[in-house]
Structures are given as C-alpha cells and as structure tokens.
Short mmCIF file of C-alpha atoms in Angstrom, two decimals:
data_model
loop_
_atom_site.label_atom_id
_atom_site.label_comp_id
_atom_site.label_asym_id
_atom_site.label_seq_id
_atom_site.Cartn_x
_atom_site.Cartn_y
_atom_site.Cartn_z
CA MET A 1 19.66 -4.00 76.05
CA ILE A 2 20.76 -1.84 78.79
CA HIS A 3 20.74 -1.97 82.06
CA TRP A 4 19.34 0.89 85.04
CA ARG A 5 19.24 1.22 88.95
CA LYS A 6 18.70 3.80 91.28
CA GLY A 7 21.32 5.25 93.83
CA ILE A 8 22.45 7.92 95.80
CA VAL A 9 25.54 9.03 96.19
CA VAL A 10 27.72 7.65 99.01
CA ALA A 11 31.46 9.47 98.37
CA ILE A 12 33.35 11.76 95.77
CA ARG A 13 36.25 9.49 94.55
CA SER A 14 38.49 12.31 92.29
CA THR A 15 37.96 14.41 89.90
CA ARG A 16 39.20 16.57 86.93
CA PRO A 17 37.80 18.91 83.80
CA GLY A 18 34.39 17.23 82.91
CA TYR A 19 34.69 13.87 84.36
CA THR A 20 33.40 13.48 88.44
CA GLU A 21 33.76 9.87 89.43
CA VAL A 22 31.93 8.45 92.64
CA GLU A 23 31.02 5.54 94.47
CA VAL A 24 26.86 5.05 94.48
CA GLU A 25 24.50 2.82 96.75
CA LEU A 26 22.72 1.12 94.23
CA ASP A 27 18.55 0.70 95.39
CA GLN A 28 19.31 -3.28 94.01
CA PRO A 29 21.84 -5.58 93.34
CA LEU A 30 23.38 -5.93 89.64
CA PRO A 31 22.23 -9.50 87.98
CA GLY A 32 23.96 -13.13 89.68
CA ALA A 33 25.18 -10.35 92.39
CA ASP A 34 24.65 -9.62 95.84
CA GLU A 35 26.75 -6.45 96.37
CA THR A 36 24.74 -2.92 96.01
CA GLY A 37 27.86 -0.65 95.95
CA ILE A 38 29.88 0.85 92.30
CA ARG A 39 31.84 3.34 91.41
CA ALA A 40 30.18 5.17 88.93
CA ILE A 41 31.29 8.33 86.39
CA ALA A 42 29.69 11.67 85.66
CA TYR A 43 30.53 13.50 83.05
CA THR A 44 30.08 16.58 84.48
CA ASP A 45 29.69 19.21 81.02
CA ALA A 46 26.68 16.49 80.83
CA VAL A 47 24.65 15.85 83.63
CA GLY A 48 26.10 18.07 86.40
CA HIS A 49 28.49 17.21 89.33
CA PRO A 50 26.75 14.85 91.90
CA GLU A 51 27.18 15.28 95.40
CA VAL A 52 26.64 12.66 98.54
CA GLY A 53 23.53 12.24 99.08
CA GLU A 54 22.17 13.03 96.25
CA ALA A 55 19.58 10.36 94.08
CA VAL A 56 20.95 9.24 90.60
CA ILE A 57 19.81 7.59 87.45
CA VAL A 58 22.52 4.93 86.42
CA ASN A 59 23.57 2.72 83.56
CA VAL A 60 25.04 -0.24 84.72
CA SER A 61 25.01 -2.53 81.23
CA ALA A 62 29.28 -2.80 81.56
CA LEU A 63 28.52 -3.76 85.34
CA ALA A 64 26.05 -6.28 84.74
CA LYS A 65 28.56 -7.37 81.36
CA ARG A 66 32.09 -7.96 83.27
CA LEU A 67 33.53 -5.67 81.79
CA GLY A 68 37.63 -4.41 82.42
CA THR A 69 37.47 -0.64 80.39
CA GLY A 70 34.15 0.33 80.71
CA GLY A 71 33.43 -1.27 84.25
CA PHE A 72 31.93 1.60 86.02
CA GLY A 73 28.22 2.93 85.95
CA LEU A 74 27.16 5.53 83.92
CA ILE A 75 25.42 9.04 85.21
CA VAL A 76 22.76 9.45 83.12
CA ALA A 77 20.87 11.99 85.05
CA LEU A 78 20.70 13.55 88.59
CA PRO A 79 16.72 13.84 88.77
CA ASP A 80 16.56 16.36 91.79
CA ALA A 81 19.69 18.81 90.54
CA LEU A 82 19.69 18.63 87.42
CA PRO A 83 21.80 21.27 85.60
CA ALA A 84 21.22 24.19 84.66
CA ASP A 85 20.60 25.16 80.61
CA PRO A 86 23.39 26.55 79.06
CA PRO A 87 23.78 29.81 78.03
CA PRO A 88 22.65 30.77 74.63
CA GLY A 89 25.21 30.61 71.84
CA PRO A 90 26.09 29.34 68.96
CA GLY A 91 26.62 26.01 67.85
CA HIS A 92 24.45 23.43 66.18
CA LEU A 93 26.58 20.02 65.52
CA VAL A 94 25.57 16.97 67.65
CA LYS A 95 27.29 14.45 69.29
CA ASP A 96 26.55 11.04 70.04
CA ARG A 97 23.94 11.55 67.60
CA TYR A 98 20.02 10.26 68.45
CA SER A 99 21.29 8.73 72.24
CA PRO A 100 19.52 10.04 75.71
CA LEU A 101 22.46 11.89 76.24
CA GLN A 102 23.31 13.98 72.59
CA THR A 103 24.87 17.14 73.03
CA MET A 104 25.47 20.81 71.32
CA VAL A 105 28.43 21.50 70.63
CA LEU A 106 29.97 24.34 68.51
CA GLY A 107 32.41 22.45 65.78
CA VAL A 108 35.43 24.08 64.79
CA ASP A 109 34.41 23.71 61.49
CA ASP A 110 30.31 25.22 61.92
CA GLN A 111 29.42 27.80 59.96
CA GLU A 112 28.64 29.76 63.89
CA SER A 113 32.72 28.91 64.72
CA ASP A 114 35.45 31.53 64.07
CA HIS A 115 37.04 29.42 62.51
CA HIS A 116 34.64 28.51 60.05
CA ALA A 117 36.74 31.22 56.84
CA ARG A 118 39.92 29.19 57.31
CA LEU A 119 38.53 25.83 56.98
CA ALA A 120 36.05 26.27 54.62
CA GLU A 121 39.42 26.62 52.40
CA ALA A 122 41.75 24.25 53.56
CA ASP A 123 42.86 21.30 52.42
CA ASP A 124 46.83 20.75 52.75
CA LEU A 125 49.01 19.76 56.12
CA GLU A 126 51.79 21.50 54.44
CA ALA A 127 53.48 17.39 55.53
CA MET A 128 52.61 17.66 59.45
CA PRO A 129 53.47 14.11 60.36
CA VAL A 130 50.46 12.04 61.15
CA VAL A 131 50.58 9.24 63.81
CA VAL A 132 47.55 6.88 63.82
CA ALA A 133 47.61 4.71 66.05
CA ASP A 134 45.57 1.57 67.39
CA LEU A 135 45.07 1.74 70.95
CA HIS A 136 44.96 5.31 72.85
CA SER A 137 47.55 3.09 75.59
CA ALA A 138 50.34 3.82 72.92
CA LEU A 139 49.81 7.81 72.97
CA PRO A 140 51.98 8.79 75.57
CA ALA A 141 54.77 6.36 74.50
CA ILE A 142 54.31 7.70 70.84
CA ILE A 143 54.54 11.61 72.46
CA ALA A 144 57.29 10.12 75.11
CA GLY A 145 59.27 9.18 71.07
CA ILE A 146 59.00 12.59 69.45
CA ARG A 147 59.43 14.42 72.68
CA ALA A 148 63.24 12.52 72.83
CA VAL A 149 63.50 14.19 69.22
CA ASP A 150 62.82 17.86 70.32
CA GLU A 151 60.51 18.97 72.97
CA SER A 152 59.35 21.87 71.47
CA LEU A 153 56.85 20.46 69.57
CA SER A 154 53.69 21.30 69.03
CA ILE A 155 51.66 18.13 69.79
CA ALA A 156 47.65 17.41 69.30
CA TYR A 157 45.48 14.51 69.56
CA VAL A 158 43.07 13.99 67.13
CA LEU A 159 40.57 11.53 69.30
CA SER A 160 38.63 8.72 66.58
CA ASP A 161 35.13 7.78 67.70
CA GLY A 162 36.07 4.20 67.28
CA ALA A 163 35.80 3.64 71.66
CA ALA A 164 35.40 5.98 75.17
CA LEU A 165 33.47 8.60 73.04
CA PRO A 166 33.81 11.73 76.10
CA ALA A 167 37.10 12.71 75.81
CA PRO A 168 37.01 13.13 79.60
CA PHE A 169 37.06 9.59 79.84
CA SER A 170 40.83 9.90 79.78
CA ALA A 171 43.40 10.27 82.70
CA ALA A 172 45.93 9.88 80.17
CA VAL A 173 45.54 13.35 78.69
CA ALA A 174 44.27 15.31 81.26
CA GLY A 175 47.72 14.06 82.86
CA LEU A 176 49.37 14.98 79.20
CA LYS A 177 47.77 18.07 79.08
CA GLU A 178 48.90 19.25 82.74
CA ALA A 179 52.41 18.33 81.86
CA GLY A 180 52.67 20.28 79.18
CA TRP A 181 53.11 17.94 77.33
CA LEU A 182 50.10 18.36 75.25
CA ALA A 183 49.40 21.07 73.02
CA GLY A 184 45.19 20.19 73.17
CA THR A 185 42.71 18.02 71.53
CA ILE A 186 39.98 17.76 68.69
CA SER A 187 37.06 15.08 69.64
CA THR A 188 35.82 14.21 65.56
CA GLY A 189 33.01 11.98 64.79
CA GLN A 190 30.67 10.88 67.00
CA SER A 191 32.98 12.18 70.31
CA TRP A 192 32.75 15.01 72.02
CA GLY A 193 34.57 17.38 74.97
CA ALA A 194 37.72 17.78 74.01
CA ASP A 195 39.20 21.41 73.43
CA PHE A 196 38.24 21.60 69.73
CA GLU A 197 35.04 19.32 67.96
CA ALA A 198 35.31 18.23 64.45
CA VAL A 199 32.79 16.48 62.67
CA THR A 200 36.06 14.05 60.66
CA ILE A 201 39.20 13.13 61.42
CA HIS A 202 40.08 15.07 58.29
CA THR A 203 38.81 17.99 59.43
CA GLY A 204 39.51 17.53 62.48
CA LEU A 205 43.35 17.42 61.31
CA LEU A 206 43.00 20.26 59.95
CA ALA A 207 41.79 21.51 62.66
CA ALA A 208 45.30 20.50 64.30
CA ARG A 209 46.75 22.49 61.91
CA HIS A 210 45.61 25.21 60.70
CA VAL A 211 43.75 26.33 64.71
CA MET A 212 44.98 24.87 66.87
CA GLY A 213 49.22 25.66 65.20
CA ALA A 214 50.55 21.35 65.75
CA ASP A 215 54.36 20.55 64.73
CA ILE A 216 52.22 17.12 64.80
CA ALA A 217 49.28 15.15 64.55
CA VAL A 218 48.56 12.04 67.01
CA VAL A 219 45.50 10.10 65.92
CA ALA A 220 43.88 7.36 67.83
CA GLN A 221 40.50 6.20 69.23
CA GLY A 222 39.87 6.39 73.47
CA PRO A 223 39.90 3.94 75.94
CA GLY A 224 37.94 0.84 75.46
CA ASN A 225 38.66 -0.42 71.71
CA LEU A 226 36.27 -2.62 70.51
CA GLY A 227 37.03 -6.82 69.06
CA THR A 228 35.62 -9.55 68.15
CA GLY A 229 38.01 -11.91 67.47
CA THR A 230 37.74 -12.24 63.86
CA LYS A 231 39.96 -10.57 60.90
CA TYR A 232 38.09 -7.01 60.77
CA GLY A 233 35.08 -6.46 63.32
CA TYR A 234 36.85 -4.13 65.80
CA SER A 235 37.41 -0.74 66.16
CA GLY A 236 40.45 -0.02 64.83
CA LEU A 237 40.24 -1.59 61.86
CA VAL A 238 39.74 2.26 60.61
CA THR A 239 43.33 3.23 61.14
CA GLY A 240 43.68 2.01 57.41
CA GLU A 241 41.52 4.99 57.19
CA HIS A 242 42.62 7.98 59.14
CA LEU A 243 46.46 7.05 57.05
CA ASN A 244 44.79 7.71 53.71
CA ALA A 245 42.89 10.94 55.31
CA ALA A 246 46.21 12.09 55.85
CA ALA A 247 47.43 11.46 53.14
CA LEU A 248 44.76 12.28 51.21
CA LEU A 249 44.95 16.14 52.93
CA GLY A 250 48.79 16.80 52.74
CA GLY A 251 49.88 14.83 55.56
CA CYS A 252 53.06 12.49 56.45
CA PRO A 253 50.82 9.61 57.74
CA VAL A 254 52.81 7.10 60.01
CA GLY A 255 51.41 3.99 61.76
CA ALA A 256 52.56 3.02 64.95
CA LEU A 257 53.08 -1.06 64.75
CA ARG A 258 50.77 -2.53 67.82
CA MET A 259 53.08 -5.08 69.07
CA SER A 260 53.29 -7.50 72.15
CA ASN A 261 55.94 -9.52 73.32
CA ALA A 262 53.50 -10.39 76.54
CA ASP A 263 49.68 -11.32 74.99
CA ALA A 264 48.88 -14.64 74.90
CA ARG A 265 47.05 -14.74 71.98
CA GLY A 266 48.58 -15.26 68.53
CA ARG A 267 47.62 -12.69 66.51
CA HIS A 268 48.44 -10.20 68.80
CA PHE A 269 52.16 -11.61 69.64
CA GLY A 270 55.35 -9.93 67.33
CA ILE A 271 52.89 -6.96 65.04
CA SER A 272 48.64 -7.61 65.80
CA HIS A 273 46.78 -8.15 63.33
CA HIS A 274 45.09 -4.98 64.16
CA SER A 275 47.91 -3.45 63.06
CA LEU A 276 48.85 -6.05 59.48
CA THR A 277 45.04 -6.48 58.29
CA PRO A 278 44.81 -1.62 58.20
CA LEU A 279 48.58 -1.12 56.84
CA THR A 280 47.86 -4.16 53.80
CA GLU A 281 44.43 -3.86 52.96
CA ILE A 282 43.00 -0.75 53.74
CA ALA A 283 45.84 2.38 54.02
CA ARG A 284 47.04 3.14 50.92
CA PRO A 285 50.36 2.56 49.33
CA GLY A 286 53.67 4.94 51.14
CA VAL A 287 53.17 4.96 54.47
CA THR A 288 56.10 5.65 56.63
CA VAL A 289 56.60 2.55 59.93
CA PRO A 290 58.36 2.61 62.00
CA VAL A 291 60.13 -0.46 63.59
CA PRO A 292 61.92 -0.35 66.68
CA ASP A 293 65.30 -2.05 66.52
CA PHE A 294 65.10 -4.37 69.27
CA ALA A 295 69.11 -4.97 68.97
CA THR A 296 70.11 -1.17 69.72
CA LEU A 297 68.46 -1.52 73.72
CA THR A 298 71.10 -2.10 76.67
CA ASP A 299 71.48 -4.45 78.78
CA SER A 300 70.84 -2.79 81.81
CA GLU A 301 67.12 -1.84 79.82
CA ARG A 302 66.59 -5.49 79.27
CA SER A 303 66.78 -6.23 82.71
CA GLN A 304 64.05 -4.21 83.49
CA MET A 305 62.07 -5.76 80.90
CA ASP A 306 60.29 -9.00 81.74
CA PRO A 307 59.87 -10.76 79.22
CA ASP A 308 62.35 -9.45 76.73
CA PRO A 309 61.21 -7.64 73.80
CA GLY A 310 63.72 -9.33 71.67
CA VAL A 311 61.44 -12.93 71.44
CA VAL A 312 60.02 -11.36 69.34
CA GLU A 313 61.88 -10.28 66.81
CA GLU A 314 62.50 -13.68 64.81
CA THR A 315 58.36 -13.04 63.92
CA VAL A 316 58.75 -10.05 63.39
CA ALA A 317 61.20 -10.47 60.80
CA GLY A 318 58.61 -12.36 58.70
CA GLN A 319 55.05 -10.12 59.53
CA LEU A 320 57.76 -7.40 57.59
CA GLU A 321 57.29 -9.36 54.46
CA ALA A 322 54.22 -8.45 54.30
CA LEU A 323 54.07 -4.46 54.78
CA GLY A 324 56.51 -4.13 51.63
CA MET A 325 54.57 -1.84 50.28
CA HIS A 326 55.13 0.78 52.48
CA ARG A 327 58.70 2.53 53.88
CA LEU A 328 60.01 0.79 56.59
CA VAL A 329 62.56 2.78 58.66
CA ASN A 330 64.47 0.82 61.12
CA VAL A 331 64.12 3.09 64.85
CA ASP A 332 66.79 2.78 66.95
CA LEU A 333 65.54 2.66 70.44
CA THR A 334 68.60 4.77 72.31
CA GLY A 335 66.92 6.75 75.03
CA LEU A 336 63.45 5.71 74.20
CA TRP A 337 63.75 3.43 77.71
CA THR A 338 64.72 6.81 79.91
CA ALA A 339 61.57 8.26 77.65
CA LEU A 340 59.22 6.04 78.63
CA ARG A 341 59.45 5.85 82.37
CA SER A 342 59.29 9.72 82.43
CA SER A 343 56.05 9.53 81.54
CA PRO A 344 53.48 12.16 83.57
CA VAL A 345 51.12 9.77 83.19
CA ARG A 346 50.84 5.24 84.37
CA LEU A 347 51.82 3.76 80.49
CA SER A 348 49.24 0.35 80.51
CA THR A 349 47.74 -1.53 77.58
CA MET A 350 45.47 -4.25 77.88
CA GLY A 351 45.90 -4.11 81.90
CA ARG A 352 50.23 -4.69 81.09
CA LYS A 353 52.51 -2.04 82.90
CA LEU A 354 55.87 -0.59 80.89
CA PRO A 355 58.41 -3.83 82.29
CA ALA A 356 56.06 -6.45 81.07
CA ASP A 357 55.24 -5.55 77.76
CA ALA A 358 57.95 -3.06 76.19
CA ALA A 359 57.78 -3.88 72.84
CA SER A 360 54.42 -2.47 73.11
CA PHE A 361 55.70 0.97 73.91
CA LEU A 362 58.66 0.55 72.54
CA ALA A 363 56.62 0.25 68.87
CA ALA A 364 54.96 3.64 69.97
CA ALA A 365 57.56 5.63 70.82
CA ALA A 366 59.77 4.27 68.01
CA ALA A 367 56.46 5.92 66.05
CA GLY A 368 56.74 8.88 67.39
CA ARG A 369 60.48 9.80 67.19
CA CYS A 370 61.13 8.65 62.89
CA ALA A 371 57.09 11.44 62.88
CA ALA A 372 59.71 14.39 65.13
CA ARG A 373 62.21 13.35 63.01
CA LEU A 374 59.89 14.12 59.64
#
C-alpha cells in the first residue's frame, strides 16, 4: 500500500544533477504523527525542478513506516508545473517498468545506440577485474583501495537494481565523480539515471570495458538494501550471480567481503552471512576473495579505531574455512587507513562512521587493492 499526501514546497535544501531535496509542508500529518513538515526528494529528470511555493504530490510510505535510508518523501508530480515533453530521440528501453514513474531511456545496448554494434559482438571482458560488493557503502572504500595502488586506473561503477533504482539518489557517486575518482556509471536492470543505461549486469560490464574503457569495474546495489533476517531473503544475495557473470564473460571476479567489528547482530559480525551465503552457495568456485590482514595495522592506526577491528580475527579465521572453494588472498593493509581517510565523500555503513566500524571499510579497501594488483 502507498501513503499519498499533497503539499507545498517551503524550502530547497540541496541539489545535484538529477536530484533536488526540498522541505514540504503536507496538507495532513503522517499516520500516528502530529508534524506536517517533511524532507522530500525530486528526481528532476522525471518530475521537473520544484520551486518554493509550488504544489507537489508526495509518496510518504517510507516515512509512514519510519524507515532509515528510505526516510524521505518522494515527489511524484508537480501538478501545476509539469516538465516539458523530452525532445524526440532514440531509445526504447523502459526502466522501472509499469510503475507510475516508468521512464524511457536509450540503452548502451539498445538497437538505436551508437554502441550497439560493438556490444552485439562483445563477449569478453579481457580479464578486467570486477569487484562485487553487497553494500553501496563499500563503493568509496573499494575505490580508495584501488587508488592506493594506482591513481591512474579508470574505474566504472555498475549499479544493480537491488536497492535504490535512481542513480542520482547516491550522494557518494556524485561526490566520487566530481572528485575524479569514478570515470563513469552504468545503471542496469530496473535501475536508471547513470551515465549509461544497460539491460543486464552482463551488458553493463561489457559496456564498462568496451565503451567506457574501464580498467576495473565495481558492481554494487544502490543505497537502501533490503533484508528480512532470513538466509536467502536479502537483496545482496545476487552478488553471487554477479560474480558468475564476471567469470562467464572472461573477467576476474573479486568478491569483496562484507565485514564488521561493530555490528551487534551475530550474522553480520566478522564476515557477514550476506557474503558467506552467496560465495559458498551461488558463486562458482575460483572467485578471488581478498582477506584483510589486520595484523599489518600500526598501533597509531589502531588507536583511532573503536572498537579495534582485531576483535573479529578469531571469528573470521573460522569463517574462512567455508570459502576453501575460492582463491583467498591475504591483503596487507599498510597505507589503507590513510587512503580511506582521504575519501572525498563521507564513509558510513549502517549508520556507523569509519572509526566505529573500521573492519567494514578496511575489507572493502583491501578488495580494491587486490583488484588493482590484478
């Protein structure tokens, strides 16, 4: 069920390409609440650019359910200021299909695309490393690890459709592109709004290599992953299939471990089951799995982390036994703490910043370092 409200824009909070965040005064409060003021997002390529004083129609379902990452109103329409029709042009891929906001895009693999002929023939990633991560929050840390080896490497981000579908929702991606840390982005499946659109992870990876000329691709869902506390009921389960796609296409699949030294939930302490399950039950044998060597951290670095990531070492040692089907690579962490602290975007996972869950970000950076060395 969807909770709808009408409202008036009272302030513009921030804007970036494809995205504007505003403050809206609703015509009636949310269920069980008294206040009528909310934050709301407009994807400007879809609904136009809201201005102060304009009327809006807002989907407030996430707010009504008190969600975290999705805790925004979503502007569905500016009924008195509809955007102009787009100019005539190629493209017949439909993303977010048959929802009220389905959008038509020109896919990089579309028959009308300038790149169609190339992708119609392409079937080989030419051993390009493909780092696959569960959480979107791993993306800047992976890139920090890559750049710690070679800042000149060209990196593409391939967005899956497991979480946020609109690419402009990610402030991290916008900041990484602005800083020159990302060469470009490709939205796949039902996701949309990246530099290139693709139908599948497979054509997204081929486009990263043969259209963008990327040296390394990072595959991850957008912000707002879904999990139910069951073995198979979470959006990151498809990371196993994404690793298989990289292998099928002649790439070098690298499985970034989701780790935590601060998560109170046992299934996520040490190596999360969100990594263990797809790696042991879905991914084919032979994936490169970087394992951070916490013993290589200096005393000075450890003093900046609370809790110390070393608290997971015994747990991780036992968990790694289940990953014997893959190629485990111990990664020296020397210099990666400094690399992480140089990130041009905020590092945060499940609400925890870098010092509070250092293992999470160091594991992601280790995957980036390993991939760069490949």
